[in-house]
Amino acid sequence: MTCICLFNPQGLANTAWAFKTAGHALPALFATGIRASTARIGQFNPQNLANTASALTTAGRALLRLSEAVSDATTSTKGRFYPQEFANTT
């Protein structure tokens, strides 16, 4: 099994989306994904950011550090977003 800490940005965003879709919150795996995502947030493209933001909102998690990182990255890359991607971050 591959360590989530080795996932690329798309893999991390897809994993966050999968947690949201499945309605499950495996705390240890989710926490590892949060740390990995926070460390690589600057590498996320608009779609990765939108999927991650949507997953965090839907999961109802108070994940301040990742939420702030997504917000900062979104602000610095908002000119590259399609309107729907940007809408998904709010």
PDB file of C-alpha atoms in Angstrom, residues 5-89:
ATOM      1  CA  CYS A   5       2.313  11.186   2.263  1.00  0.00           C
ATOM      2  CA  LEU A   6       3.734  10.214  -1.161  1.00  0.00           C
ATOM      3  CA  PHE A   7       0.581  11.160  -3.116  1.00  0.00           C
ATOM      4  CA  ASN A   8       0.804  13.929  -5.681  1.00  0.00           C
ATOM      5  CA  PRO A   9      -1.559  16.938  -5.368  1.00  0.00           C
ATOM      6  CA  GLN A  10      -4.253  15.314  -7.505  1.00  0.00           C
ATOM      7  CA  GLY A  11      -4.061  12.124  -5.460  1.00  0.00           C
ATOM      8  CA  LEU A  12      -4.410  14.086  -2.227  1.00  0.00           C
ATOM      9  CA  ALA A  13      -7.380  16.078  -3.568  1.00  0.00           C
ATOM     10  CA  ASN A  14      -9.018  12.905  -4.874  1.00  0.00           C
ATOM     11  CA  THR A  15      -8.543  11.239  -1.500  1.00  0.00           C
ATOM     12  CA  ALA A  16     -10.186  14.197   0.282  1.00  0.00           C
ATOM     13  CA  TRP A  17     -13.052  13.982  -2.220  1.00  0.00           C
ATOM     14  CA  ALA A  18     -13.361  10.231  -1.590  1.00  0.00           C
ATOM     15  CA  PHE A  19     -13.673  10.801   2.175  1.00  0.00           C
ATOM     16  CA  LYS A  20     -16.433  13.327   1.456  1.00  0.00           C
ATOM     17  CA  THR A  21     -18.271  11.054  -0.960  1.00  0.00           C
ATOM     18  CA  ALA A  22     -18.049   7.964   1.231  1.00  0.00           C
ATOM     19  CA  GLY A  23     -19.105   9.848   4.334  1.00  0.00           C
ATOM     20  CA  HIS A  24     -16.332   8.190   6.330  1.00  0.00           C
ATOM     21  CA  ALA A  25     -13.678   9.877   8.388  1.00  0.00           C
ATOM     22  CA  LEU A  26     -10.849   7.459   9.115  1.00  0.00           C
ATOM     23  CA  PRO A  27      -9.186   9.884  11.525  1.00  0.00           C
ATOM     24  CA  ALA A  28      -5.584   8.657  11.271  1.00  0.00           C
ATOM     25  CA  LEU A  29      -5.606   8.468   7.470  1.00  0.00           C
ATOM     26  CA  PHE A  30      -7.475  11.762   7.154  1.00  0.00           C
ATOM     27  CA  ALA A  31      -4.978  13.485   9.480  1.00  0.00           C
ATOM     28  CA  THR A  32      -2.052  12.156   7.436  1.00  0.00           C
ATOM     29  CA  GLY A  33      -3.713  13.438   4.262  1.00  0.00           C
ATOM     30  CA  ILE A  34      -4.241  16.841   5.869  1.00  0.00           C
ATOM     31  CA  ARG A  35      -0.556  17.110   6.792  1.00  0.00           C
ATOM     32  CA  ALA A  36       0.546  16.042   3.303  1.00  0.00           C
ATOM     33  CA  SER A  37      -1.920  18.424   1.639  1.00  0.00           C
ATOM     34  CA  THR A  38      -0.868  21.341   3.809  1.00  0.00           C
ATOM     35  CA  ALA A  39       2.797  20.719   2.990  1.00  0.00           C
ATOM     36  CA  ARG A  40       2.112  20.632  -0.779  1.00  0.00           C
ATOM     37  CA  ILE A  41      -0.746  23.114  -1.100  1.00  0.00           C
ATOM     38  CA  GLY A  42       1.358  25.419  -3.292  1.00  0.00           C
ATOM     39  CA  GLN A  43       1.530  22.646  -5.912  1.00  0.00           C
ATOM     40  CA  PHE A  44      -2.252  22.232  -6.141  1.00  0.00           C
ATOM     41  CA  ASN A  45      -3.927  23.414  -9.322  1.00  0.00           C
ATOM     42  CA  PRO A  46      -7.334  25.135  -9.186  1.00  0.00           C
ATOM     43  CA  GLN A  47      -9.252  21.860  -9.510  1.00  0.00           C
ATOM     44  CA  ASN A  48      -7.234  20.260  -6.684  1.00  0.00           C
ATOM     45  CA  LEU A  49      -7.899  23.293  -4.484  1.00  0.00           C
ATOM     46  CA  ALA A  50     -11.614  23.290  -5.310  1.00  0.00           C
ATOM     47  CA  ASN A  51     -11.991  19.561  -4.573  1.00  0.00           C
ATOM     48  CA  THR A  52     -10.094  19.874  -1.300  1.00  0.00           C
ATOM     49  CA  ALA A  53     -12.077  22.930  -0.184  1.00  0.00           C
ATOM     50  CA  SER A  54     -15.340  21.210  -1.057  1.00  0.00           C
ATOM     51  CA  ALA A  55     -14.350  18.085   0.871  1.00  0.00           C
ATOM     52  CA  LEU A  56     -13.401  20.117   3.937  1.00  0.00           C
ATOM     53  CA  THR A  57     -16.671  22.038   3.858  1.00  0.00           C
ATOM     54  CA  THR A  58     -18.770  18.929   3.384  1.00  0.00           C
ATOM     55  CA  ALA A  59     -16.877  16.978   6.029  1.00  0.00           C
ATOM     56  CA  GLY A  60     -17.607  19.763   8.511  1.00  0.00           C
ATOM     57  CA  ARG A  61     -14.086  19.583   9.854  1.00  0.00           C
ATOM     58  CA  ALA A  62     -12.517  22.480  11.694  1.00  0.00           C
ATOM     59  CA  LEU A  63      -9.169  22.084   9.983  1.00  0.00           C
ATOM     60  CA  LEU A  64      -7.885  25.591  10.364  1.00  0.00           C
ATOM     61  CA  ARG A  65      -4.349  25.084   9.082  1.00  0.00           C
ATOM     62  CA  LEU A  66      -5.376  23.387   5.830  1.00  0.00           C
ATOM     63  CA  SER A  67      -8.330  25.719   5.376  1.00  0.00           C
ATOM     64  CA  GLU A  68      -6.008  28.704   5.683  1.00  0.00           C
ATOM     65  CA  ALA A  69      -3.517  27.127   3.260  1.00  0.00           C
ATOM     66  CA  VAL A  70      -6.287  26.476   0.718  1.00  0.00           C
ATOM     67  CA  SER A  71      -7.504  30.049   1.141  1.00  0.00           C
ATOM     68  CA  ASP A  72      -4.029  31.496   0.634  1.00  0.00           C
ATOM     69  CA  ALA A  73      -3.327  29.306  -2.401  1.00  0.00           C
ATOM     70  CA  THR A  74      -6.735  30.115  -3.881  1.00  0.00           C
ATOM     71  CA  THR A  75      -6.135  33.825  -3.482  1.00  0.00           C
ATOM     72  CA  SER A  76      -2.736  33.652  -5.148  1.00  0.00           C
ATOM     73  CA  THR A  77      -4.011  31.564  -8.094  1.00  0.00           C
ATOM     74  CA  LYS A  78      -7.578  32.843  -8.535  1.00  0.00           C
ATOM     75  CA  GLY A  79      -6.821  34.199 -12.025  1.00  0.00           C
ATOM     76  CA  ARG A  80      -6.274  30.606 -13.214  1.00  0.00           C
ATOM     77  CA  PHE A  81      -9.628  29.292 -11.961  1.00  0.00           C
ATOM     78  CA  TYR A  82     -12.634  28.522 -14.113  1.00  0.00           C
ATOM     79  CA  PRO A  83     -15.720  30.145 -12.566  1.00  0.00           C
ATOM     80  CA  GLN A  84     -17.111  26.811 -11.310  1.00  0.00           C
ATOM     81  CA  GLU A  85     -13.813  25.841  -9.662  1.00  0.00           C
ATOM     82  CA  PHE A  86     -13.686  29.169  -7.851  1.00  0.00           C
ATOM     83  CA  ALA A  87     -17.335  28.822  -6.799  1.00  0.00           C
ATOM     84  CA  ASN A  88     -16.574  25.408  -5.281  1.00  0.00           C
ATOM     85  CA  THR A  89     -14.017  26.957  -2.919  1.00  0.00           C
TER      86      THR A  89
END
